[in-house]
Amino acid sequence: MAQPAGKRSTMSLYMRHDDPYSHRVRIVLAEKMISAEMFDVSTTEFPSNFLENNPYGSVPTIIDRELVLYETNIITEYLDERYPHPPLLPVYPIARARSRQMIYRIERNWYPLLQQIENTLKNDKVADLGKVKLAQETLENSLNSISPVFEGKEYFMSNEFTLVDCCLAPLLWRLRSLNSQKNKPSALERPIQLYEERVFTRPSFKATLSEVEFGVKT
């Protein structure tokens, strides 16, 4: 995975290369061209004082000088405010509120289904494959139910790439990867597929794919 390069930073990111929440933060870093030292905690241990700073021992976590942040939305909005160009949230309060609400919906409705699919596949229980199919169909149907929202704008609800796209892109990539593994065509409607192509070809997105994430798809 290419490291974001550009703006100097003393920032460290603790993350996992297979984690969609960590992926969201990496996309923001790449969009902002913020350099950060990255530590994959799936292969390395947390530093000795990590739990003193983050009592949950969760990822993603960033350490920026004396500041420690360990909730994805707090991290991404902090990065957007500290490094304001390019902006990843709308300027106007109503549009910002709608973006935050959509992120909440993605996290509440769709991320749990993705997590259920990935956890079941990791357990590798044939008896649970029915649960994977049901969760995938539920996720795809829910996405298709708002397919018209993907039309008329370059990105989701906006002509500019935003934190909503940073949230949605890792989920869609993993869903596409699951279909790729099964040699199954996408069940998502055409406007969503076109949106995927626009997002997946962005340099910031391509640069943030880890070997694990890229390898799964191929």
mmCIF file of C-alpha atoms in Angstrom:
data_model
loop_
_atom_site.group_PDB
_atom_site.id
_atom_site.type_symbol
_atom_site.label_atom_id
_atom_site.label_comp_id
_atom_site.label_asym_id
_atom_site.label_seq_id
_atom_site.Cartn_x
_atom_site.Cartn_y
_atom_site.Cartn_z
ATOM 1 C CA MET A 1 0.000 0.000 0.000
ATOM 2 C CA ALA A 2 1.352 3.386 -0.984
ATOM 3 C CA GLN A 3 1.829 5.810 1.887
ATOM 4 C CA PRO A 4 0.261 9.264 1.575
ATOM 5 C CA ALA A 5 2.977 11.793 0.861
ATOM 6 C CA GLY A 6 2.948 15.543 0.907
ATOM 7 C CA LYS A 7 2.110 17.481 4.042
ATOM 8 C CA ARG A 8 4.564 16.797 6.844
ATOM 9 C CA SER A 9 3.148 15.251 9.976
ATOM 10 C CA THR A 10 4.215 13.720 13.251
ATOM 11 C CA MET A 11 1.132 11.534 13.144
ATOM 12 C CA SER A 12 0.962 7.788 13.762
ATOM 13 C CA LEU A 13 -1.943 5.611 12.672
ATOM 14 C CA TYR A 14 -2.634 2.281 14.358
ATOM 15 C CA MET A 15 -4.868 0.227 12.118
ATOM 16 C CA ARG A 16 -5.524 -3.125 10.491
ATOM 17 C CA HIS A 17 -5.150 -3.667 6.765
ATOM 18 C CA ASP A 18 -8.364 -5.695 6.563
ATOM 19 C CA ASP A 19 -10.491 -3.279 8.593
ATOM 20 C CA PRO A 20 -12.967 -0.992 6.754
ATOM 21 C CA TYR A 21 -12.863 1.607 9.539
ATOM 22 C CA SER A 22 -9.083 1.813 9.235
ATOM 23 C CA HIS A 23 -9.463 2.004 5.464
ATOM 24 C CA ARG A 24 -11.709 5.056 5.849
ATOM 25 C CA VAL A 25 -8.989 6.906 7.740
ATOM 26 C CA ARG A 26 -6.345 5.926 5.185
ATOM 27 C CA ILE A 27 -8.518 7.349 2.388
ATOM 28 C CA VAL A 28 -8.834 10.658 4.234
ATOM 29 C CA LEU A 29 -5.065 10.781 4.777
ATOM 30 C CA ALA A 30 -4.510 10.149 1.069
ATOM 31 C CA GLU A 31 -7.077 12.745 -0.002
ATOM 32 C CA LYS A 32 -5.390 15.323 2.226
ATOM 33 C CA MET A 33 -1.880 14.139 1.279
ATOM 34 C CA ILE A 34 -1.015 13.789 4.972
ATOM 35 C CA SER A 35 2.039 11.707 5.812
ATOM 36 C CA ALA A 36 1.509 9.364 8.732
ATOM 37 C CA GLU A 37 3.529 6.481 10.112
ATOM 38 C CA MET A 38 1.316 3.417 9.939
ATOM 39 C CA PHE A 39 1.334 0.447 12.278
ATOM 40 C CA ASP A 40 -0.617 -2.671 11.345
ATOM 41 C CA VAL A 41 -1.676 -4.097 14.720
ATOM 42 C CA SER A 42 -2.704 -7.393 13.153
ATOM 43 C CA THR A 43 0.990 -8.177 12.737
ATOM 44 C CA THR A 44 2.632 -6.005 15.398
ATOM 45 C CA GLU A 45 1.939 -5.293 19.044
ATOM 46 C CA PHE A 46 0.621 -2.060 20.449
ATOM 47 C CA PRO A 47 3.274 0.064 22.148
ATOM 48 C CA SER A 48 3.509 -0.480 25.882
ATOM 49 C CA ASN A 49 1.662 2.722 26.750
ATOM 50 C CA PHE A 50 -1.069 2.327 24.101
ATOM 51 C CA LEU A 51 -3.824 1.162 26.450
ATOM 52 C CA GLU A 52 -3.050 4.071 28.719
ATOM 53 C CA ASN A 53 -3.985 6.376 25.860
ATOM 54 C CA ASN A 54 -6.769 4.257 24.375
ATOM 55 C CA PRO A 55 -8.612 2.246 27.040
ATOM 56 C CA TYR A 56 -10.560 0.350 24.368
ATOM 57 C CA GLY A 57 -7.495 -0.970 22.536
ATOM 58 C CA SER A 58 -9.355 -0.299 19.303
ATOM 59 C CA VAL A 59 -8.392 0.619 15.769
ATOM 60 C CA PRO A 60 -8.160 2.918 14.037
ATOM 61 C CA THR A 61 -6.308 5.116 16.498
ATOM 62 C CA ILE A 62 -4.206 8.138 15.657
ATOM 63 C CA ILE A 63 -1.576 9.782 17.790
ATOM 64 C CA ASP A 64 -0.793 13.321 16.722
ATOM 65 C CA ARG A 65 1.820 14.723 19.077
ATOM 66 C CA GLU A 66 0.009 14.803 22.439
ATOM 67 C CA LEU A 67 -3.420 14.080 20.984
ATOM 68 C CA VAL A 68 -4.857 10.556 20.877
ATOM 69 C CA LEU A 69 -8.088 9.878 18.979
ATOM 70 C CA TYR A 70 -9.741 6.486 18.675
ATOM 71 C CA GLU A 71 -13.201 6.760 17.100
ATOM 72 C CA THR A 72 -13.397 6.780 13.312
ATOM 73 C CA ASN A 73 -15.755 9.718 12.837
ATOM 74 C CA ILE A 74 -13.881 11.821 15.374
ATOM 75 C CA ILE A 75 -10.610 10.996 13.614
ATOM 76 C CA THR A 76 -11.845 11.781 10.109
ATOM 77 C CA GLU A 77 -13.524 15.053 11.103
ATOM 78 C CA TYR A 78 -10.436 16.093 13.050
ATOM 79 C CA LEU A 79 -8.276 15.493 9.979
ATOM 80 C CA ASP A 80 -10.735 17.436 7.823
ATOM 81 C CA GLU A 81 -10.661 20.395 10.203
ATOM 82 C CA ARG A 82 -6.932 20.402 10.846
ATOM 83 C CA TYR A 83 -6.075 20.003 7.162
ATOM 84 C CA PRO A 84 -8.932 21.923 5.494
ATOM 85 C CA HIS A 85 -7.865 21.464 1.870
ATOM 86 C CA PRO A 86 -9.472 19.778 0.117
ATOM 87 C CA PRO A 87 -12.584 19.955 2.322
ATOM 88 C CA LEU A 88 -14.357 16.630 2.826
ATOM 89 C CA LEU A 89 -17.522 17.968 4.446
ATOM 90 C CA PRO A 90 -19.894 20.519 2.908
ATOM 91 C CA VAL A 91 -19.619 24.128 4.026
ATOM 92 C CA TYR A 92 -23.288 24.715 4.833
ATOM 93 C CA PRO A 93 -24.769 23.355 8.093
ATOM 94 C CA ILE A 94 -27.765 21.588 6.501
ATOM 95 C CA ALA A 95 -25.583 19.763 3.992
ATOM 96 C CA ARG A 96 -23.065 18.883 6.720
ATOM 97 C CA ALA A 97 -25.856 17.498 8.887
ATOM 98 C CA ARG A 98 -27.163 15.383 6.012
ATOM 99 C CA SER A 99 -23.675 14.012 5.388
ATOM 100 C CA ARG A 100 -23.239 13.098 9.052
ATOM 101 C CA GLN A 101 -26.658 11.466 9.120
ATOM 102 C CA MET A 102 -25.830 9.392 6.038
ATOM 103 C CA ILE A 103 -22.575 8.251 7.620
ATOM 104 C CA TYR A 104 -24.585 7.245 10.694
ATOM 105 C CA ARG A 105 -26.976 5.243 8.494
ATOM 106 C CA ILE A 106 -24.116 3.482 6.687
ATOM 107 C CA GLU A 107 -22.508 2.553 9.992
ATOM 108 C CA ARG A 108 -25.743 1.475 11.668
ATOM 109 C CA ASN A 109 -27.468 -0.360 8.811
ATOM 110 C CA TRP A 110 -24.766 -1.618 6.453
ATOM 111 C CA TYR A 111 -21.496 -2.048 8.334
ATOM 112 C CA PRO A 112 -22.993 -4.651 10.747
ATOM 113 C CA LEU A 113 -24.098 -6.735 7.761
ATOM 114 C CA LEU A 114 -20.611 -6.518 6.270
ATOM 115 C CA GLN A 115 -19.109 -7.476 9.631
ATOM 116 C CA GLN A 116 -21.476 -10.445 9.891
ATOM 117 C CA ILE A 117 -20.422 -11.652 6.449
ATOM 118 C CA GLU A 118 -16.692 -11.275 7.131
ATOM 119 C CA ASN A 119 -16.838 -12.848 10.592
ATOM 120 C CA THR A 120 -18.796 -15.832 9.298
ATOM 121 C CA LEU A 121 -16.365 -16.409 6.433
ATOM 122 C CA LYS A 122 -13.412 -16.205 8.836
ATOM 123 C CA ASN A 123 -14.987 -18.931 10.948
ATOM 124 C CA ASP A 124 -15.206 -21.057 7.771
ATOM 125 C CA LYS A 125 -18.311 -22.961 8.859
ATOM 126 C CA VAL A 126 -20.209 -24.469 5.944
ATOM 127 C CA ALA A 127 -23.384 -24.472 8.014
ATOM 128 C CA ASP A 128 -23.202 -20.693 8.256
ATOM 129 C CA LEU A 129 -22.965 -20.013 4.539
ATOM 130 C CA GLY A 130 -26.711 -19.479 4.476
ATOM 131 C CA LYS A 131 -26.219 -16.598 6.911
ATOM 132 C CA VAL A 132 -23.623 -15.100 4.581
ATOM 133 C CA LYS A 133 -26.016 -15.288 1.633
ATOM 134 C CA LEU A 134 -28.861 -13.750 3.638
ATOM 135 C CA ALA A 135 -26.680 -10.926 4.995
ATOM 136 C CA GLN A 136 -25.309 -10.201 1.515
ATOM 137 C CA GLU A 137 -28.768 -10.138 -0.056
ATOM 138 C CA THR A 138 -30.053 -7.883 2.721
ATOM 139 C CA LEU A 139 -27.119 -5.508 2.205
ATOM 140 C CA GLU A 140 -27.496 -5.416 -1.570
ATOM 141 C CA ASN A 141 -31.264 -4.912 -1.383
ATOM 142 C CA SER A 142 -30.842 -2.060 1.081
ATOM 143 C CA LEU A 143 -28.301 -0.372 -1.192
ATOM 144 C CA ASN A 144 -30.519 -0.867 -4.234
ATOM 145 C CA SER A 145 -33.454 0.698 -2.379
ATOM 146 C CA ILE A 146 -31.655 4.057 -2.557
ATOM 147 C CA SER A 147 -30.151 3.539 -6.007
ATOM 148 C CA PRO A 148 -31.735 6.758 -7.410
ATOM 149 C CA VAL A 149 -29.669 8.771 -4.900
ATOM 150 C CA PHE A 150 -26.542 7.697 -6.816
ATOM 151 C CA GLU A 151 -27.791 9.422 -9.965
ATOM 152 C CA GLY A 152 -27.351 13.062 -10.922
ATOM 153 C CA LYS A 153 -24.236 13.650 -8.803
ATOM 154 C CA GLU A 154 -20.610 12.712 -9.358
ATOM 155 C CA TYR A 155 -20.360 11.259 -5.852
ATOM 156 C CA PHE A 156 -22.814 10.339 -3.124
ATOM 157 C CA MET A 157 -25.217 13.273 -2.602
ATOM 158 C CA SER A 158 -22.527 15.637 -3.883
ATOM 159 C CA ASN A 159 -20.445 16.579 -6.893
ATOM 160 C CA GLU A 160 -17.434 16.636 -4.570
ATOM 161 C CA PHE A 161 -15.786 13.650 -2.884
ATOM 162 C CA THR A 162 -16.700 13.756 0.830
ATOM 163 C CA LEU A 163 -16.435 11.833 4.085
ATOM 164 C CA VAL A 164 -19.607 9.992 3.063
ATOM 165 C CA ASP A 165 -17.703 8.515 0.118
ATOM 166 C CA CYS A 166 -14.783 7.672 2.418
ATOM 167 C CA CYS A 167 -17.247 5.723 4.554
ATOM 168 C CA LEU A 168 -19.108 4.008 1.728
ATOM 169 C CA ALA A 169 -16.180 3.071 -0.520
ATOM 170 C CA PRO A 170 -14.556 0.436 1.773
ATOM 171 C CA LEU A 171 -17.911 -1.287 2.212
ATOM 172 C CA LEU A 172 -18.628 -1.417 -1.517
ATOM 173 C CA TRP A 173 -15.094 -2.628 -2.261
ATOM 174 C CA ARG A 174 -15.476 -5.527 0.173
ATOM 175 C CA LEU A 175 -18.884 -6.400 -1.236
ATOM 176 C CA ARG A 176 -17.435 -6.449 -4.746
ATOM 177 C CA SER A 177 -14.561 -8.595 -3.495
ATOM 178 C CA LEU A 178 -17.032 -11.113 -2.079
ATOM 179 C CA ASN A 179 -18.770 -11.415 -5.455
ATOM 180 C CA SER A 180 -15.398 -11.701 -7.163
ATOM 181 C CA GLN A 181 -14.459 -14.645 -4.929
ATOM 182 C CA LYS A 182 -17.705 -16.364 -5.887
ATOM 183 C CA ASN A 183 -17.376 -15.465 -9.585
ATOM 184 C CA LYS A 184 -20.776 -13.858 -9.148
ATOM 185 C CA PRO A 185 -21.910 -10.722 -10.997
ATOM 186 C CA SER A 186 -22.813 -7.734 -8.899
ATOM 187 C CA ALA A 187 -26.442 -7.567 -7.771
ATOM 188 C CA LEU A 188 -26.192 -3.819 -7.332
ATOM 189 C CA GLU A 189 -28.089 -1.622 -9.736
ATOM 190 C CA ARG A 190 -26.344 0.234 -12.546
ATOM 191 C CA PRO A 191 -26.139 3.689 -10.883
ATOM 192 C CA ILE A 192 -24.314 2.159 -7.913
ATOM 193 C CA GLN A 193 -21.929 0.245 -10.171
ATOM 194 C CA LEU A 194 -21.087 3.460 -12.054
ATOM 195 C CA TYR A 195 -20.508 5.208 -8.744
ATOM 196 C CA GLU A 196 -18.156 2.390 -7.709
ATOM 197 C CA GLU A 197 -16.077 2.850 -10.841
ATOM 198 C CA ARG A 198 -15.694 6.566 -10.203
ATOM 199 C CA VAL A 199 -14.611 6.008 -6.618
ATOM 200 C CA PHE A 200 -12.420 2.958 -7.157
ATOM 201 C CA THR A 201 -10.404 4.703 -9.865
ATOM 202 C CA ARG A 202 -9.592 7.726 -7.699
ATOM 203 C CA PRO A 203 -5.849 7.842 -7.028
ATOM 204 C CA SER A 204 -6.461 8.253 -3.303
ATOM 205 C CA PHE A 205 -8.537 5.093 -3.161
ATOM 206 C CA LYS A 206 -6.150 3.004 -5.240
ATOM 207 C CA ALA A 207 -3.194 4.202 -3.167
ATOM 208 C CA THR A 208 -4.801 3.082 0.090
ATOM 209 C CA LEU A 209 -5.548 -0.507 -0.871
ATOM 210 C CA SER A 210 -3.422 -2.848 1.187
ATOM 211 C CA GLU A 211 -2.068 -6.071 -0.281
ATOM 212 C CA VAL A 212 -4.741 -7.914 1.684
ATOM 213 C CA GLU A 213 -7.551 -5.761 0.315
ATOM 214 C CA PHE A 214 -6.256 -5.717 -3.234
ATOM 215 C CA GLY A 215 -5.457 -9.424 -3.207
ATOM 216 C CA VAL A 216 -8.936 -10.388 -2.095
ATOM 217 C CA LYS A 217 -10.471 -8.746 -5.093
ATOM 218 C CA THR A 218 -8.094 -10.236 -7.603
#
